[in-house]
XYZ file of C-alpha atoms in Angstrom:
775
model
C -84.503 -41.467 -49.242
C -81.930 -43.396 -51.273
C -78.349 -43.405 -50.045
C -75.829 -41.550 -52.175
C -73.265 -43.551 -54.085
C -70.213 -42.074 -55.800
C -69.485 -44.236 -58.835
C -66.607 -43.895 -61.292
C -67.447 -45.622 -64.594
C -64.634 -46.555 -66.983
C -66.282 -47.151 -70.354
C -66.017 -45.790 -73.882
C -69.790 -46.171 -74.444
C -72.109 -43.517 -72.985
C -75.094 -45.780 -73.614
C -73.594 -48.632 -71.622
C -72.853 -46.165 -68.858
C -76.496 -45.033 -68.803
C -77.641 -48.642 -68.470
C -75.433 -49.026 -65.406
C -76.700 -45.763 -63.921
C -80.313 -46.742 -64.536
C -79.687 -49.998 -62.664
C -78.025 -48.199 -59.757
C -80.857 -45.697 -59.421
C -83.123 -48.469 -58.347
C -81.617 -48.346 -54.816
C -79.057 -45.543 -54.798
C -78.767 -41.868 -55.567
C -75.651 -42.212 -57.737
C -73.088 -39.523 -58.419
C -71.498 -40.521 -61.700
C -68.352 -39.677 -63.612
C -67.271 -41.513 -66.778
C -63.711 -41.748 -68.068
C -62.174 -43.500 -71.046
C -58.417 -43.064 -70.675
C -55.715 -43.494 -68.104
C -55.245 -39.723 -67.839
C -58.934 -39.131 -67.237
C -58.931 -41.927 -64.629
C -55.987 -40.480 -62.797
C -57.565 -37.016 -62.747
C -60.869 -38.386 -61.539
C -59.271 -40.408 -58.771
C -57.532 -37.311 -57.452
C -60.601 -35.082 -57.679
C -63.116 -37.178 -55.749
C -63.397 -39.847 -53.087
C -65.243 -42.677 -54.888
C -67.175 -45.519 -53.335
C -66.889 -47.963 -56.243
C -65.266 -48.316 -59.691
C -67.164 -50.070 -62.552
C -65.031 -50.742 -65.621
C -65.486 -52.239 -69.078
C -62.988 -54.972 -69.839
C -61.905 -53.858 -73.323
C -61.887 -50.318 -74.718
C -60.210 -48.808 -77.795
C -57.723 -46.669 -75.815
C -57.821 -48.342 -72.431
C -58.684 -51.609 -70.704
C -60.157 -52.760 -67.421
C -56.968 -54.563 -66.481
C -54.892 -51.405 -67.111
C -57.306 -49.393 -64.989
C -57.051 -51.955 -62.221
C -53.266 -51.842 -62.408
C -53.307 -48.032 -62.256
C -55.358 -48.086 -59.011
C -52.907 -50.503 -57.520
C -49.991 -48.302 -58.523
C -51.701 -45.339 -56.889
C -52.260 -47.518 -53.789
C -56.002 -46.876 -53.933
C -58.166 -49.599 -52.440
C -61.659 -49.281 -54.013
C -64.215 -51.991 -54.904
C -63.506 -52.711 -58.607
C -66.244 -54.492 -60.594
C -65.522 -55.613 -64.131
C -68.438 -55.382 -66.695
C -68.095 -56.701 -70.210
C -70.282 -57.452 -73.199
C -68.659 -60.836 -73.743
C -66.660 -62.199 -70.821
C -65.752 -65.783 -70.835
C -64.517 -67.795 -67.935
C -60.880 -67.258 -68.835
C -61.308 -63.495 -68.930
C -63.179 -63.519 -65.624
C -60.469 -65.518 -63.939
C -57.833 -63.155 -65.335
C -59.761 -60.151 -64.022
C -60.179 -61.666 -60.571
C -56.507 -62.539 -60.418
C -55.657 -58.969 -61.347
C -57.660 -57.713 -58.375
C -61.212 -57.204 -59.547
C -63.835 -57.858 -56.872
C -66.520 -59.198 -59.265
C -67.410 -59.488 -62.946
C -70.758 -59.022 -64.701
C -72.231 -59.271 -68.208
C -73.656 -56.020 -69.527
C -76.764 -57.828 -70.747
C -77.464 -59.096 -67.246
C -76.941 -56.414 -64.543
C -79.296 -57.922 -62.007
C -76.305 -58.828 -59.774
C -74.869 -55.352 -59.935
C -76.595 -53.893 -56.845
C -76.013 -56.979 -54.640
C -72.402 -57.029 -55.762
C -71.967 -53.345 -54.945
C -73.590 -53.759 -51.537
C -71.348 -56.712 -50.820
C -68.253 -54.880 -51.962
C -69.113 -51.766 -50.014
C -69.416 -53.885 -46.906
C -66.183 -55.708 -47.602
C -64.448 -52.407 -48.389
C -65.584 -51.062 -45.039
C -64.252 -54.170 -43.328
C -60.973 -53.883 -45.220
C -60.753 -50.200 -44.299
C -61.346 -50.868 -40.612
C -58.887 -53.768 -40.697
C -56.344 -51.558 -42.363
C -56.882 -48.855 -39.745
C -56.424 -51.431 -36.996
C -53.314 -52.794 -38.656
C -51.914 -49.314 -39.089
C -52.715 -48.552 -35.452
C -51.076 -51.802 -34.436
C -48.019 -51.040 -36.507
C -47.881 -47.538 -35.013
C -48.217 -48.945 -31.517
C -45.563 -51.513 -32.178
C -43.304 -48.823 -33.578
C -43.890 -46.619 -30.557
C -43.355 -49.522 -28.219
C -40.206 -50.512 -30.032
C -38.948 -46.942 -29.862
C -39.887 -46.714 -26.201
C -38.085 -49.943 -25.392
C -35.050 -49.094 -27.468
C -34.724 -45.577 -26.063
C -35.757 -46.421 -22.504
C -33.549 -45.266 -19.653
C -34.431 -48.501 -17.891
C -32.921 -51.827 -18.828
C -35.554 -54.146 -20.357
C -35.075 -57.841 -20.971
C -36.900 -60.947 -22.144
C -35.474 -64.192 -20.832
C -36.299 -67.804 -21.486
C -34.535 -70.812 -19.988
C -32.082 -68.429 -18.317
C -30.864 -67.013 -21.669
C -31.691 -63.526 -22.883
C -34.024 -63.594 -25.884
C -33.995 -59.813 -26.015
C -32.337 -56.918 -24.184
C -32.688 -53.248 -24.994
C -29.683 -50.960 -25.499
C -29.899 -49.600 -21.940
C -29.741 -53.103 -20.477
C -26.637 -53.820 -22.541
C -24.999 -50.507 -21.530
C -25.596 -51.238 -17.841
C -23.304 -54.235 -18.122
C -20.929 -52.712 -20.666
C -21.951 -55.000 -23.556
C -23.412 -54.597 -27.038
C -26.933 -56.037 -27.508
C -25.736 -58.802 -29.783
C -23.231 -59.900 -27.145
C -26.067 -60.702 -24.752
C -29.035 -61.830 -26.904
C -29.125 -65.630 -27.305
C -25.658 -65.714 -25.768
C -25.496 -64.787 -22.101
C -27.458 -66.082 -19.129
C -28.590 -63.970 -16.206
C -26.087 -65.755 -13.984
C -23.204 -64.509 -16.150
C -24.114 -61.036 -14.955
C -24.644 -61.753 -11.217
C -21.972 -61.572 -8.540
C -21.230 -64.949 -7.045
C -22.426 -63.847 -3.588
C -25.940 -63.142 -4.941
C -26.429 -66.019 -7.396
C -28.459 -68.164 -4.996
C -30.817 -65.277 -4.298
C -31.319 -64.561 -8.021
C -31.811 -68.255 -8.850
C -34.456 -68.622 -6.156
C -36.271 -65.482 -7.305
C -36.643 -66.566 -10.925
C -37.443 -70.170 -9.967
C -40.328 -69.053 -7.724
C -41.711 -66.883 -10.510
C -41.618 -69.596 -13.172
C -43.061 -72.192 -10.798
C -46.002 -69.828 -10.197
C -45.318 -69.559 -6.485
C -44.909 -65.828 -7.080
C -46.860 -63.401 -9.279
C -43.883 -61.156 -9.887
C -40.373 -60.670 -8.671
C -38.528 -57.717 -7.216
C -35.156 -57.839 -5.589
C -31.821 -56.087 -5.475
C -28.551 -57.781 -6.189
C -24.961 -57.099 -7.052
C -24.123 -57.427 -10.734
C -20.852 -57.748 -12.627
C -20.013 -55.602 -15.634
C -18.076 -56.808 -18.646
C -14.732 -55.901 -17.115
C -15.542 -57.306 -13.645
C -16.593 -54.018 -12.089
C -19.393 -54.599 -9.594
C -22.616 -52.607 -9.686
C -25.757 -52.463 -7.575
C -28.947 -53.472 -9.426
C -32.694 -53.581 -8.834
C -34.675 -56.153 -10.879
C -38.392 -56.437 -11.596
C -39.982 -59.266 -13.563
C -43.240 -60.939 -14.566
C -44.062 -64.280 -16.115
C -44.975 -64.396 -19.825
C -44.846 -66.825 -22.763
C -42.560 -66.914 -25.764
C -43.282 -69.396 -28.540
C -45.582 -71.282 -26.224
C -42.996 -71.688 -23.491
C -42.650 -69.855 -20.124
C -40.442 -66.784 -20.157
C -39.710 -63.752 -17.973
C -40.030 -60.151 -19.062
C -38.759 -57.451 -16.794
C -36.803 -54.296 -16.115
C -33.435 -53.632 -14.547
C -32.220 -50.475 -12.843
C -28.628 -49.518 -12.105
C -28.987 -48.257 -8.524
C -25.274 -47.921 -7.766
C -25.424 -44.135 -7.544
C -28.768 -44.257 -5.777
C -27.412 -46.604 -3.128
C -24.330 -44.438 -2.754
C -26.559 -41.391 -2.379
C -28.789 -43.275 0.076
C -25.757 -44.280 2.098
C -24.528 -40.687 2.073
C -27.980 -39.577 3.151
C -28.051 -42.195 5.918
C -24.588 -41.106 6.992
C -25.702 -37.485 7.045
C -28.854 -38.453 8.930
C -26.860 -40.392 11.516
C -24.452 -37.475 11.830
C -27.326 -35.070 12.489
C -29.128 -37.481 14.809
C -25.954 -38.238 16.783
C -24.557 -34.709 16.590
C -23.159 -33.269 19.827
C -24.870 -29.973 18.946
C -28.548 -29.141 18.502
C -29.936 -28.991 14.959
C -33.252 -27.268 14.190
C -34.935 -26.974 10.773
C -37.862 -24.601 10.252
C -40.026 -23.560 7.314
C -39.808 -20.051 5.895
C -42.226 -18.806 8.561
C -39.973 -20.086 11.318
C -42.162 -23.045 12.303
C -40.132 -26.048 13.467
C -40.170 -29.078 11.158
C -37.276 -31.050 12.651
C -35.147 -31.181 15.790
C -32.438 -33.731 16.536
C -32.105 -35.681 19.812
C -29.475 -33.272 21.176
C -32.038 -30.470 20.991
C -34.486 -32.453 23.114
C -31.723 -33.406 25.554
C -30.639 -29.784 26.007
C -34.046 -28.079 26.125
C -36.094 -30.806 27.825
C -38.803 -30.603 25.133
C -39.907 -33.752 23.292
C -39.886 -33.618 19.498
C -43.688 -33.701 19.301
C -43.921 -30.776 21.707
C -41.995 -28.448 19.393
C -42.979 -29.561 15.875
C -45.016 -26.796 14.292
C -43.994 -24.366 17.030
C -41.719 -21.352 16.682
C -38.291 -21.421 18.378
C -39.402 -18.391 20.361
C -40.776 -20.888 22.914
C -37.178 -20.971 24.181
C -36.902 -17.222 24.697
C -35.981 -16.301 28.257
C -36.986 -12.641 28.145
C -33.436 -11.565 28.998
C -32.441 -10.780 25.405
C -32.897 -7.475 23.599
C -35.777 -7.785 21.072
C -33.575 -5.997 18.517
C -31.238 -9.011 18.565
C -34.026 -11.272 17.282
C -35.100 -8.703 14.683
C -31.561 -8.402 13.307
C -31.225 -12.181 13.200
C -34.465 -12.551 11.217
C -33.473 -9.789 8.788
C -30.138 -11.505 8.205
C -31.438 -14.993 7.435
C -34.412 -13.829 5.351
C -31.880 -11.997 3.181
C -30.227 -15.370 2.534
C -27.204 -14.649 4.719
C -25.736 -16.555 7.654
C -26.277 -15.334 11.209
C -23.947 -16.126 14.085
C -24.512 -15.179 17.702
C -25.437 -16.228 21.212
C -28.812 -16.732 22.858
C -29.730 -16.716 26.518
C -32.577 -19.239 26.364
C -34.876 -21.035 28.772
C -35.392 -24.798 29.038
C -38.745 -26.485 29.523
C -38.108 -26.674 33.285
C -37.396 -22.934 33.434
C -33.615 -23.259 33.717
C -31.702 -20.611 31.787
C -28.837 -21.574 29.508
C -26.545 -20.035 26.889
C -26.380 -21.203 23.280
C -24.005 -20.330 20.474
C -26.017 -20.478 17.240
C -25.398 -20.380 13.496
C -28.533 -19.994 11.363
C -28.640 -20.040 7.568
C -31.101 -20.432 4.709
C -31.679 -23.675 2.804
C -32.227 -22.984 -0.899
C -33.622 -25.148 -3.690
C -32.077 -25.633 -7.139
C -33.650 -22.383 -8.292
C -32.016 -20.476 -5.453
C -35.268 -19.938 -3.546
C -35.251 -20.147 0.251
C -37.321 -23.138 1.360
C -36.193 -23.658 4.951
C -33.867 -22.393 7.655
C -31.418 -24.544 9.593
C -29.974 -23.666 12.967
C -26.962 -25.356 14.541
C -26.717 -24.566 18.233
C -24.312 -25.503 21.004
C -24.947 -25.286 24.729
C -22.108 -23.051 25.956
C -23.362 -22.505 29.491
C -20.498 -24.411 31.109
C -17.986 -22.879 28.717
C -19.136 -19.360 29.632
C -18.932 -20.274 33.295
C -15.419 -21.631 32.775
C -14.360 -18.523 30.862
C -15.793 -16.327 33.587
C -14.015 -18.384 36.251
C -10.769 -18.214 34.298
C -11.161 -14.471 33.831
C -11.812 -14.119 37.537
C -8.756 -16.255 38.366
C -6.595 -14.140 36.071
C -7.919 -10.976 37.677
C -7.202 -12.376 41.128
C -3.705 -13.317 40.010
C -3.082 -9.766 38.780
C -4.446 -8.281 41.987
C -2.291 -10.707 43.939
C 0.862 -9.607 42.132
C 0.027 -5.998 42.934
C -0.813 -6.790 46.553
C 2.420 -8.742 47.013
C 4.519 -5.891 45.701
C 2.786 -3.379 47.942
C 3.070 -5.642 50.994
C 6.830 -6.066 50.493
C 7.473 -2.331 50.661
C 4.996 -1.855 53.497
C 6.638 -4.570 55.563
C 9.958 -2.752 55.459
C 8.284 0.511 56.473
C 6.240 -1.165 59.203
C 9.327 -2.896 60.597
C 10.861 0.536 61.083
C 7.655 2.114 62.437
C 6.852 -0.686 64.873
C 10.460 -1.187 65.924
C 11.143 2.430 66.783
C 7.684 2.761 68.369
C 8.631 -0.070 70.720
C 11.967 1.568 71.536
C 10.220 4.889 72.079
C 7.611 3.357 74.392
C 10.253 1.770 76.613
C 12.114 5.018 76.904
C 9.038 6.944 78.055
C 7.331 7.063 81.414
C 4.055 5.108 81.278
C 2.123 8.007 82.763
C 3.367 10.597 80.295
C 1.092 11.812 77.443
C 3.846 10.945 74.957
C 3.689 7.280 76.071
C -0.003 7.035 75.148
C 0.635 8.716 71.805
C 3.476 6.310 71.056
C 1.140 3.416 71.959
C -1.358 4.598 69.321
C 1.426 4.672 66.740
C 2.439 1.097 67.630
C -1.159 -0.164 67.572
C -1.752 1.409 64.163
C 1.476 -0.167 62.954
C 0.418 -3.567 64.253
C -2.976 -3.295 62.509
C -1.203 -2.319 59.313
C 1.159 -5.265 59.760
C -1.855 -7.555 60.063
C -3.280 -6.148 56.821
C -0.023 -6.725 54.975
C 0.104 -10.309 56.255
C -3.376 -10.844 54.835
C -2.341 -9.259 51.549
C 0.652 -11.589 51.394
C -1.601 -14.557 52.094
C -3.893 -13.468 49.279
C -0.989 -12.892 46.860
C 0.584 -16.245 47.845
C 3.872 -14.479 48.608
C 3.889 -15.301 52.306
C 6.736 -17.531 53.417
C 5.339 -20.554 55.229
C 6.499 -23.359 57.474
C 4.202 -26.157 56.267
C 3.610 -29.211 58.452
C 1.894 -32.539 57.824
C -1.358 -32.185 59.787
C -4.575 -33.914 60.717
C -7.178 -31.289 59.817
C -9.648 -32.734 62.336
C -7.247 -31.876 65.163
C -6.896 -28.330 63.880
C -10.698 -27.930 63.890
C -10.987 -29.334 67.411
C -8.131 -27.113 68.695
C -10.052 -23.936 67.832
C -13.637 -25.188 68.242
C -14.158 -23.456 71.606
C -12.730 -20.227 70.250
C -15.044 -20.455 67.246
C -18.058 -20.864 69.522
C -17.080 -17.658 71.330
C -16.632 -15.916 67.973
C -20.103 -16.713 66.625
C -21.938 -16.203 69.925
C -24.637 -18.155 71.716
C -27.424 -17.325 69.235
C -25.844 -19.438 66.443
C -25.152 -23.181 66.701
C -21.800 -24.583 65.542
C -21.966 -28.204 64.316
C -18.927 -30.287 63.347
C -19.162 -33.404 61.206
C -15.600 -34.687 60.924
C -14.699 -37.852 59.008
C -12.735 -40.055 61.432
C -10.764 -41.590 58.542
C -9.809 -38.283 56.985
C -6.286 -38.184 55.501
C -3.430 -35.758 56.142
C -2.562 -32.423 54.532
C 0.616 -30.376 54.406
C 0.086 -26.728 55.280
C 1.175 -24.055 57.721
C -0.810 -24.764 60.944
C -1.565 -21.099 61.524
C -3.022 -20.779 58.059
C -5.410 -23.698 58.560
C -6.802 -21.895 61.597
C -6.970 -18.681 59.592
C -9.009 -20.406 56.856
C -11.480 -21.877 59.329
C -11.853 -18.706 61.368
C -12.390 -16.471 58.334
C -15.008 -18.800 56.844
C -16.839 -19.205 60.142
C -16.850 -15.451 60.770
C -18.152 -14.898 57.239
C -20.914 -17.481 57.852
C -21.770 -15.839 61.172
C -22.203 -12.419 59.552
C -24.542 -13.913 56.923
C -26.706 -15.773 59.484
C -29.587 -14.783 61.685
C -30.338 -15.776 65.274
C -31.038 -19.498 65.624
C -29.029 -20.404 62.524
C -26.547 -23.272 62.184
C -22.994 -23.278 60.895
C -21.668 -26.707 59.919
C -18.005 -27.634 59.556
C -17.326 -30.892 57.712
C -14.240 -32.830 56.657
C -13.969 -35.760 54.243
C -11.703 -37.556 51.825
C -12.556 -36.880 48.185
C -11.326 -37.401 44.639
C -11.511 -34.725 41.969
C -11.749 -36.292 38.510
C -11.094 -34.985 35.009
C -14.757 -34.105 34.528
C -14.710 -31.895 37.625
C -11.459 -30.251 36.548
C -12.856 -29.559 33.063
C -15.763 -27.578 34.518
C -13.851 -25.932 37.369
C -10.866 -23.980 35.999
C -7.992 -23.895 38.458
C -8.696 -27.335 39.902
C -6.450 -30.335 39.268
C -7.574 -33.994 39.347
C -6.307 -35.941 42.340
C -6.843 -36.929 45.968
C -7.922 -34.178 48.355
C -9.113 -33.512 51.869
C -12.320 -31.523 51.769
C -13.062 -28.913 54.432
C -16.492 -27.320 54.110
C -18.194 -24.556 56.058
C -21.946 -24.201 55.452
C -24.565 -21.786 56.685
C -28.287 -21.353 56.085
C -28.056 -17.588 55.851
C -28.896 -15.013 53.197
C -26.815 -16.533 50.390
C -25.250 -14.622 47.503
C -26.042 -13.479 43.990
C -23.862 -14.351 40.998
C -22.467 -10.802 40.902
C -21.302 -11.047 44.520
C -19.807 -14.515 43.972
C -17.741 -13.185 41.072
C -16.104 -10.554 43.303
C -16.045 -12.530 46.532
C -12.280 -13.015 46.793
C -11.214 -9.559 45.648
C -9.170 -7.744 48.304
C -11.143 -5.064 50.155
C -14.457 -6.151 48.583
C -17.143 -6.491 51.235
C -20.928 -6.422 51.451
C -20.854 -5.671 55.160
C -21.635 -2.274 56.595
C -18.820 0.169 57.211
C -16.580 -0.827 60.092
C -17.544 -4.530 60.116
C -14.760 -5.863 57.939
C -11.690 -5.026 55.905
C -12.686 -7.121 52.895
C -9.525 -9.213 53.265
C -10.886 -12.256 55.108
C -11.995 -14.282 52.094
C -9.162 -12.877 49.984
C -6.798 -14.324 52.596
C -8.567 -17.703 52.427
C -8.256 -17.650 48.646
C -4.535 -16.907 48.789
C -3.798 -19.567 51.430
C -5.703 -22.267 49.541
C -4.070 -21.410 46.227
C -0.627 -21.225 47.857
C -1.227 -24.686 49.305
C -2.146 -26.154 45.887
C -5.833 -26.401 46.708
C -9.139 -25.316 45.211
C -12.213 -23.440 46.495
C -15.745 -24.235 45.351
C -18.729 -22.121 46.358
C -22.399 -23.073 46.277
C -24.790 -20.263 47.072
C -28.174 -18.907 46.049
C -30.034 -15.895 47.460
C -31.927 -16.920 50.624
C -30.597 -20.489 50.265
C -27.440 -20.261 52.334
C -23.806 -20.742 51.320
C -21.321 -23.601 51.340
C -17.575 -23.092 50.967
C -15.741 -26.291 50.078
C -11.962 -26.158 50.434
C -9.996 -28.925 48.706
C -6.454 -29.358 50.046
C -4.084 -31.941 48.512
C -3.893 -35.162 50.484
C -0.392 -36.321 51.455
C 0.824 -39.744 52.526
C 3.592 -38.769 54.953
C 4.332 -38.993 58.664
C 2.355 -36.461 60.684
C 4.504 -33.676 62.214
C 4.336 -32.611 65.833
C 2.996 -29.092 66.097
C 4.000 -27.082 69.169
C 2.925 -23.581 70.092
C 5.610 -21.003 70.755
C 6.194 -20.196 74.422
C 5.870 -16.600 75.564
C 7.182 -17.255 79.084
C 10.794 -16.406 78.317
C 12.840 -13.802 76.530
C 16.174 -14.126 74.740
C 19.199 -13.009 76.838
C 21.893 -10.571 75.931
C 24.835 -11.765 73.899
C 28.351 -10.811 72.965
C 28.835 -12.619 69.649
C 29.592 -10.934 66.329
C 26.715 -10.671 63.833
C 26.887 -9.593 60.193
C 23.601 -7.868 59.201
C 22.827 -7.515 55.456
C 19.685 -5.478 54.633
C 19.166 -3.261 51.554
C 16.605 -1.023 53.302
C 18.626 1.488 55.434
C 15.782 2.147 57.880
C 15.355 -1.540 58.674
C 19.130 -2.001 58.854
C 19.504 0.834 61.378
C 16.712 -0.574 63.569
C 18.178 -4.101 63.568
C 21.697 -2.855 64.303
C 20.455 -0.572 67.081
C 18.407 -3.350 68.722
C 21.204 -5.930 68.598
C 23.867 -3.529 69.900
C 21.636 -2.714 72.869
C 21.602 -6.449 73.626
C 25.382 -6.470 73.746
C 26.115 -7.968 70.321
C 29.011 -6.851 68.142
C 27.356 -5.893 64.824
C 28.849 -5.530 61.322
C 26.418 -3.959 58.866
C 25.931 -3.326 55.116
C 23.159 -2.638 52.613
C 25.063 -4.331 49.769
C 25.392 -8.153 49.572
C 28.547 -7.804 47.471
C 30.099 -5.653 50.164
C 28.976 -8.265 52.696
C 31.275 -10.764 50.959
C 34.229 -8.411 51.468
C 33.352 -7.783 55.131
C 33.014 -11.520 55.712
C 36.411 -12.196 54.180
C 37.959 -9.619 56.548
C 36.158 -10.877 59.704
C 35.438 -14.518 58.880
C 37.078 -15.844 62.026
C 35.024 -13.649 64.367
C 31.611 -13.647 62.666
C 29.291 -16.079 64.460
C 25.988 -15.383 62.632
C 24.770 -13.755 59.438
C 21.315 -12.085 59.517
C 20.322 -11.321 55.900
C 17.316 -10.089 53.983
C 16.028 -12.492 51.293
C 15.205 -10.139 48.408
C 18.083 -7.774 47.607
C 19.624 -6.270 44.474
C 22.680 -7.912 42.839
C 22.452 -11.059 44.990
C 19.664 -12.736 46.932
C 19.983 -13.646 50.610
C 19.937 -17.437 49.948
C 22.672 -17.077 47.333
C 24.779 -14.972 49.730
C 24.270 -17.552 52.497
C 25.293 -20.376 50.169
C 28.520 -18.532 49.285
C 29.395 -17.783 52.918
C 28.656 -21.289 54.248
C 30.994 -22.713 51.635
C 33.710 -20.606 53.232
C 32.599 -21.333 56.805
C 30.370 -24.447 57.058
C 29.463 -23.964 60.764
C 28.232 -20.412 60.186
C 24.852 -19.626 61.800
C 22.199 -18.098 59.513
C 18.892 -16.244 59.919
C 16.788 -15.024 56.995
C 14.364 -12.130 57.251
C 11.843 -10.954 54.637
C 8.389 -9.631 54.025
C 8.008 -11.968 51.028
C 10.046 -13.677 48.339
C 9.586 -14.073 44.594
C 11.032 -17.606 44.720
C 8.808 -18.856 47.515
C 8.944 -22.557 46.658
C 12.731 -22.862 46.641
C 13.092 -20.663 49.701
C 10.674 -22.833 51.690
C 12.830 -25.845 50.784
C 15.762 -24.015 52.394
C 13.702 -23.368 55.526
C 12.757 -27.062 55.693
C 16.444 -27.730 56.350
C 16.098 -25.883 59.646
C 17.374 -22.382 58.821
C 15.605 -19.853 61.104
C 13.364 -17.264 59.468
C 12.103 -13.920 60.753
C 9.026 -12.546 58.971
C 8.704 -8.797 58.489
C 7.364 -6.734 60.064
C 8.757 -8.024 63.340
C 8.974 -6.534 66.799
C 12.275 -6.128 68.562
C 11.570 -8.948 71.012
C 11.100 -11.412 68.161
C 14.384 -10.305 66.658
C 16.541 -10.724 69.739
C 14.794 -13.991 70.681
C 15.430 -15.480 67.236
C 19.080 -14.368 67.337
C 19.617 -15.647 70.890
C 18.137 -19.060 70.065
C 20.233 -19.337 66.915
C 23.450 -18.591 68.896
C 22.486 -20.878 71.758
C 22.343 -18.186 74.432
C 20.502 -19.140 77.607
C 16.960 -17.918 78.026
C 15.933 -15.505 80.747
C 12.498 -15.620 82.421
C 10.177 -12.947 81.053
C 9.524 -11.572 84.555
C 13.224 -10.949 85.121
C 13.473 -9.081 81.866
C 10.524 -6.888 82.797
C 12.181 -6.061 86.102
C 15.341 -5.033 84.307
C 13.244 -2.664 82.173
C 15.348 -3.429 79.121
C 14.380 -3.898 75.488
C 13.603 -7.477 74.579
């Protein structure tokens, strides 16, 4: 089967056209169209895709050269063979110059088919070459566009000078392209500090010691502003000489963002609070070191796990449900957790949990920021407890003040009544019961005053070891033979300043409390030591103050205490003992004494693990005082001096006046300190002693005494009170040697204190008993 061939013949002779067709039919199946004019040629060219054009050279209305020119104008590349009846060499050359591919004589067409085959082949080659060239041009255009519009700086450099830079490269440095190309070197754009590094990088590349280059350096923009850059490059050739082609990125913002990210990362990693990030299902993807430090879990132990591994079981499940509903709704949740560490220890956390959203506003993660507030909650609870104790103390002090006045009257008149009655009479026994009840009540009020820190003291500089040894035998009798008392006293222990009686009261109350919590065969240990409380201790133990202290501890191995009991331990009248075994004031008294002495109490106790009370009393560096016990072998004698008694409670005033008059004293009396000033002015010469209450309306006892001693410097003074609001200043007055009588007092104490103040001679107690008089 012959191949088809589409042939356009340009000839005015149909016969000549048939000769050409007949020749073509020898090897082809030709499809023929014949035209004679330019218009017909144009129409034919547009109506069909031809393989070859065969044209006569000269025609009446057209010519081969005109036809050839028309094809060229239409930009049609077809094999064009010129055929003529008489074509000389000159004509042939002219035709070939015009663009004809070959020329033939009509009388000799034997070369027609070989010429067509050759031209078809060459046309195919030209077509493929043209396609390749067009593709190359398109690629070059695309590449040029890509380079010119690239967001990355692109450069070509030879001998250190830029042969080409794209617009982005120029913009990075603030230049126009023409300001850099064939003008600037790379070193014009590098900060001086990085020039050696850049020089070495390009030198290694060009010397073939490196296949490519990649480094970061600091560049300099047109107006000297520095920028951070990242350069890539590869070796190439330009005009037969080595060159470098590469890219340049402005990484200033990236480096700033990376630094911000590093800063944020360091902040999270070094954060003093725990940070946890989970996926939307709550599975942990990240925890910071603080989390591992607080919980005891390593990072690998919790990754992929749910934070519920920390649940302690003490929280209400509804709390977790509400938290999850809040954060899944895209809101923030704030609250507290009672969680459990890896070792089983419970702790409190304050947590804030919120959603992390992407640019589209979708929740991708959750982040929790948590702070261990265990110590803070303990401190708050301790502070709350201290405030409650302070409030109770204020109430107790106020009650004790009024009770002391009443008990002074009750106990005083009970004593007078007893001495006026026959010992065998029923009324004597009844009066004894009244006095005993009054004395027990007086003991309770003294404990209340100790707790409320309103008790007026006579502090001494003491060696606490001596105080322990003085009462050690008594303590052994208190606890009984079935419990062992052990003392471990530091021989180098320092000195404290405190009322001696109150030290004994502290020790006795703590030992008795330890005894009641212990079983047969137990041990109670009393220890003393020097210690320092630092700022860290004070920060976690509200109420304590940094400094030097003497530590007194009493430990037992008894039943211990729960947290609930420890919180209420020092409340007045709180007791865990059975009815009749305690008033609930023992530890409250210890608390008050320690606080009044500027000290601190620390308790360590767990159920079935025993209890340790540690008392910290401020250490002093003063001379130790001599402590003597009051003698009971003598009673104060009668007197005849004049005494001014000032007491705002009429019942107490009447008792004091009655008792002193029975002892022979001349007594002036008043309930009003202002009236006392008038009485003193009238009887100044005869008044030997003023006995005054401390707390009174209009003027306090110390203020009254100060006014009177200015008028009469050698005036004797005695203060009496159940408590005072200005305890500190009043104790400073007592340190000067002014006698003090604490309410409630018995009549014997009153007359003894007055007799000693006036210098009256003592009388043996046996002689007084024989006289049967009031003491």
